[in-house]
Amino acid sequence: VNPGLLLYNIGMDIETTPRTKVILNANYLQFVDTEVLQQILMDDEIENDIGFDLSLGFQYRPWLNNNAIITVGAAALLPGKGFRDLYTNDILYSTFLSLTFTY
């Protein structure tokens, strides 16, 4: 059984030049129902709030077409009460790099 997820999102892609784009994204995450988690972990005080997931990315198209696209960025999860109940109070970070080549 799955506790379910509510995801609230706002994001924006900003073309700064024809070759470059800035990607901004913010998500707020919540469990729909924590009853399953409470039963598995034998803890009746798990909150619904997972936290905020924030990300920033940059995209570069060196030849002004979609034959080569380089995307790089970073994301962070700012834990909410429910996430802290389950895992950790630490802010979790990740980075990403994507290379797309098409001919």
Tab-separated table of C-alpha atoms in Angstrom:
chain	number	residue	atom	x	y	z
A	1	VAL	CA	0.000	0.000	0.000
A	2	ASN	CA	1.253	3.413	-0.966
A	3	PRO	CA	0.841	6.537	1.243
A	4	GLY	CA	0.217	8.688	-1.855
A	5	LEU	CA	1.778	11.992	-2.759
A	6	LEU	CA	0.494	15.517	-3.216
A	7	LEU	CA	2.839	17.573	-5.385
A	8	TYR	CA	2.452	21.328	-5.803
A	9	ASN	CA	4.742	22.789	-8.451
A	10	ILE	CA	5.814	26.091	-9.893
A	11	GLY	CA	8.549	26.409	-12.467
A	12	MET	CA	9.937	28.659	-15.136
A	13	ASP	CA	12.222	28.357	-18.145
A	14	ILE	CA	13.941	31.613	-19.062
A	15	GLU	CA	15.673	31.889	-22.434
A	16	THR	CA	18.509	34.281	-21.675
A	17	THR	CA	20.025	34.007	-25.166
A	18	PRO	CA	19.198	31.817	-28.187
A	19	ARG	CA	21.866	29.366	-26.932
A	20	THR	CA	21.209	29.402	-23.175
A	21	LYS	CA	18.253	28.787	-20.916
A	22	VAL	CA	17.832	29.022	-17.136
A	23	ILE	CA	15.488	26.457	-15.559
A	24	LEU	CA	13.913	27.206	-12.156
A	25	ASN	CA	11.661	24.753	-10.345
A	26	ALA	CA	10.058	24.567	-6.890
A	27	ASN	CA	7.913	21.723	-5.524
A	28	TYR	CA	6.080	21.291	-2.243
A	29	LEU	CA	5.540	17.617	-1.337
A	30	GLN	CA	3.089	16.014	1.088
A	31	PHE	CA	1.982	12.474	1.900
A	32	VAL	CA	-1.749	11.960	1.295
A	33	ASP	CA	-2.104	9.506	4.189
A	34	THR	CA	0.639	8.422	6.598
A	35	GLU	CA	-1.320	5.571	8.220
A	36	VAL	CA	0.638	2.877	6.325
A	37	LEU	CA	3.957	4.453	7.326
A	38	GLN	CA	2.795	4.704	10.930
A	39	GLN	CA	1.897	0.998	10.975
A	40	ILE	CA	5.153	-0.159	9.367
A	41	LEU	CA	7.360	1.994	11.594
A	42	MET	CA	5.148	1.590	14.695
A	43	ASP	CA	5.133	5.350	15.163
A	44	ASP	CA	1.805	7.165	15.337
A	45	GLU	CA	3.304	10.650	15.009
A	46	ILE	CA	4.409	10.850	11.377
A	47	GLU	CA	3.311	14.122	9.781
A	48	ASN	CA	2.217	14.628	6.146
A	49	ASP	CA	4.759	17.350	5.286
A	50	ILE	CA	7.674	16.023	3.166
A	51	GLY	CA	9.173	19.429	2.381
A	52	PHE	CA	10.308	21.674	-0.452
A	53	ASP	CA	12.281	20.464	-3.471
A	54	LEU	CA	14.089	23.360	-5.176
A	55	SER	CA	16.173	23.127	-8.333
A	56	LEU	CA	18.150	25.371	-10.656
A	57	GLY	CA	19.498	24.334	-14.027
A	58	PHE	CA	21.199	25.754	-17.099
A	59	GLN	CA	20.829	24.516	-20.642
A	60	TYR	CA	23.270	25.256	-23.459
A	61	ARG	CA	22.754	24.590	-27.196
A	62	PRO	CA	26.132	25.313	-28.846
A	63	TRP	CA	24.902	25.113	-32.481
A	64	LEU	CA	21.514	26.836	-32.043
A	65	ASN	CA	19.668	23.605	-32.836
A	66	ASN	CA	18.742	20.501	-30.870
A	67	ASN	CA	21.625	18.374	-32.186
A	68	ALA	CA	23.624	19.002	-29.015
A	69	ILE	CA	22.095	20.035	-25.698
A	70	ILE	CA	24.055	20.305	-22.452
A	71	THR	CA	22.059	20.611	-19.242
A	72	VAL	CA	23.618	21.052	-15.808
A	73	GLY	CA	22.097	21.919	-12.458
A	74	ALA	CA	21.562	21.290	-8.780
A	75	ALA	CA	18.638	20.515	-6.498
A	76	ALA	CA	17.985	20.557	-2.757
A	77	LEU	CA	15.297	19.008	-0.564
A	78	LEU	CA	14.435	21.126	2.455
A	79	PRO	CA	12.872	18.504	4.743
A	80	GLY	CA	9.507	19.041	6.354
A	81	LYS	CA	8.253	17.534	9.607
A	82	GLY	CA	7.127	14.249	8.017
A	83	PHE	CA	10.476	13.717	6.275
A	84	ARG	CA	12.326	14.491	9.513
A	85	ASP	CA	10.120	11.948	11.314
A	86	LEU	CA	11.169	9.272	8.801
A	87	TYR	CA	14.780	10.071	7.870
A	88	THR	CA	16.855	13.111	8.727
A	89	ASN	CA	16.784	16.815	9.445
A	90	ASP	CA	19.661	17.437	7.006
A	91	ILE	CA	19.125	19.279	3.741
A	92	LEU	CA	19.686	16.800	0.911
A	93	TYR	CA	21.528	17.970	-2.218
A	94	SER	CA	21.951	16.511	-5.683
A	95	THR	CA	23.525	17.619	-8.937
A	96	PHE	CA	22.806	16.586	-12.486
A	97	LEU	CA	24.417	16.678	-15.916
A	98	SER	CA	22.712	15.646	-19.133
A	99	LEU	CA	24.287	15.485	-22.590
A	100	THR	CA	21.962	14.985	-25.547
A	101	PHE	CA	23.396	14.377	-29.008
A	102	THR	CA	21.139	13.839	-32.025
A	103	TYR	CA	22.026	13.486	-35.678
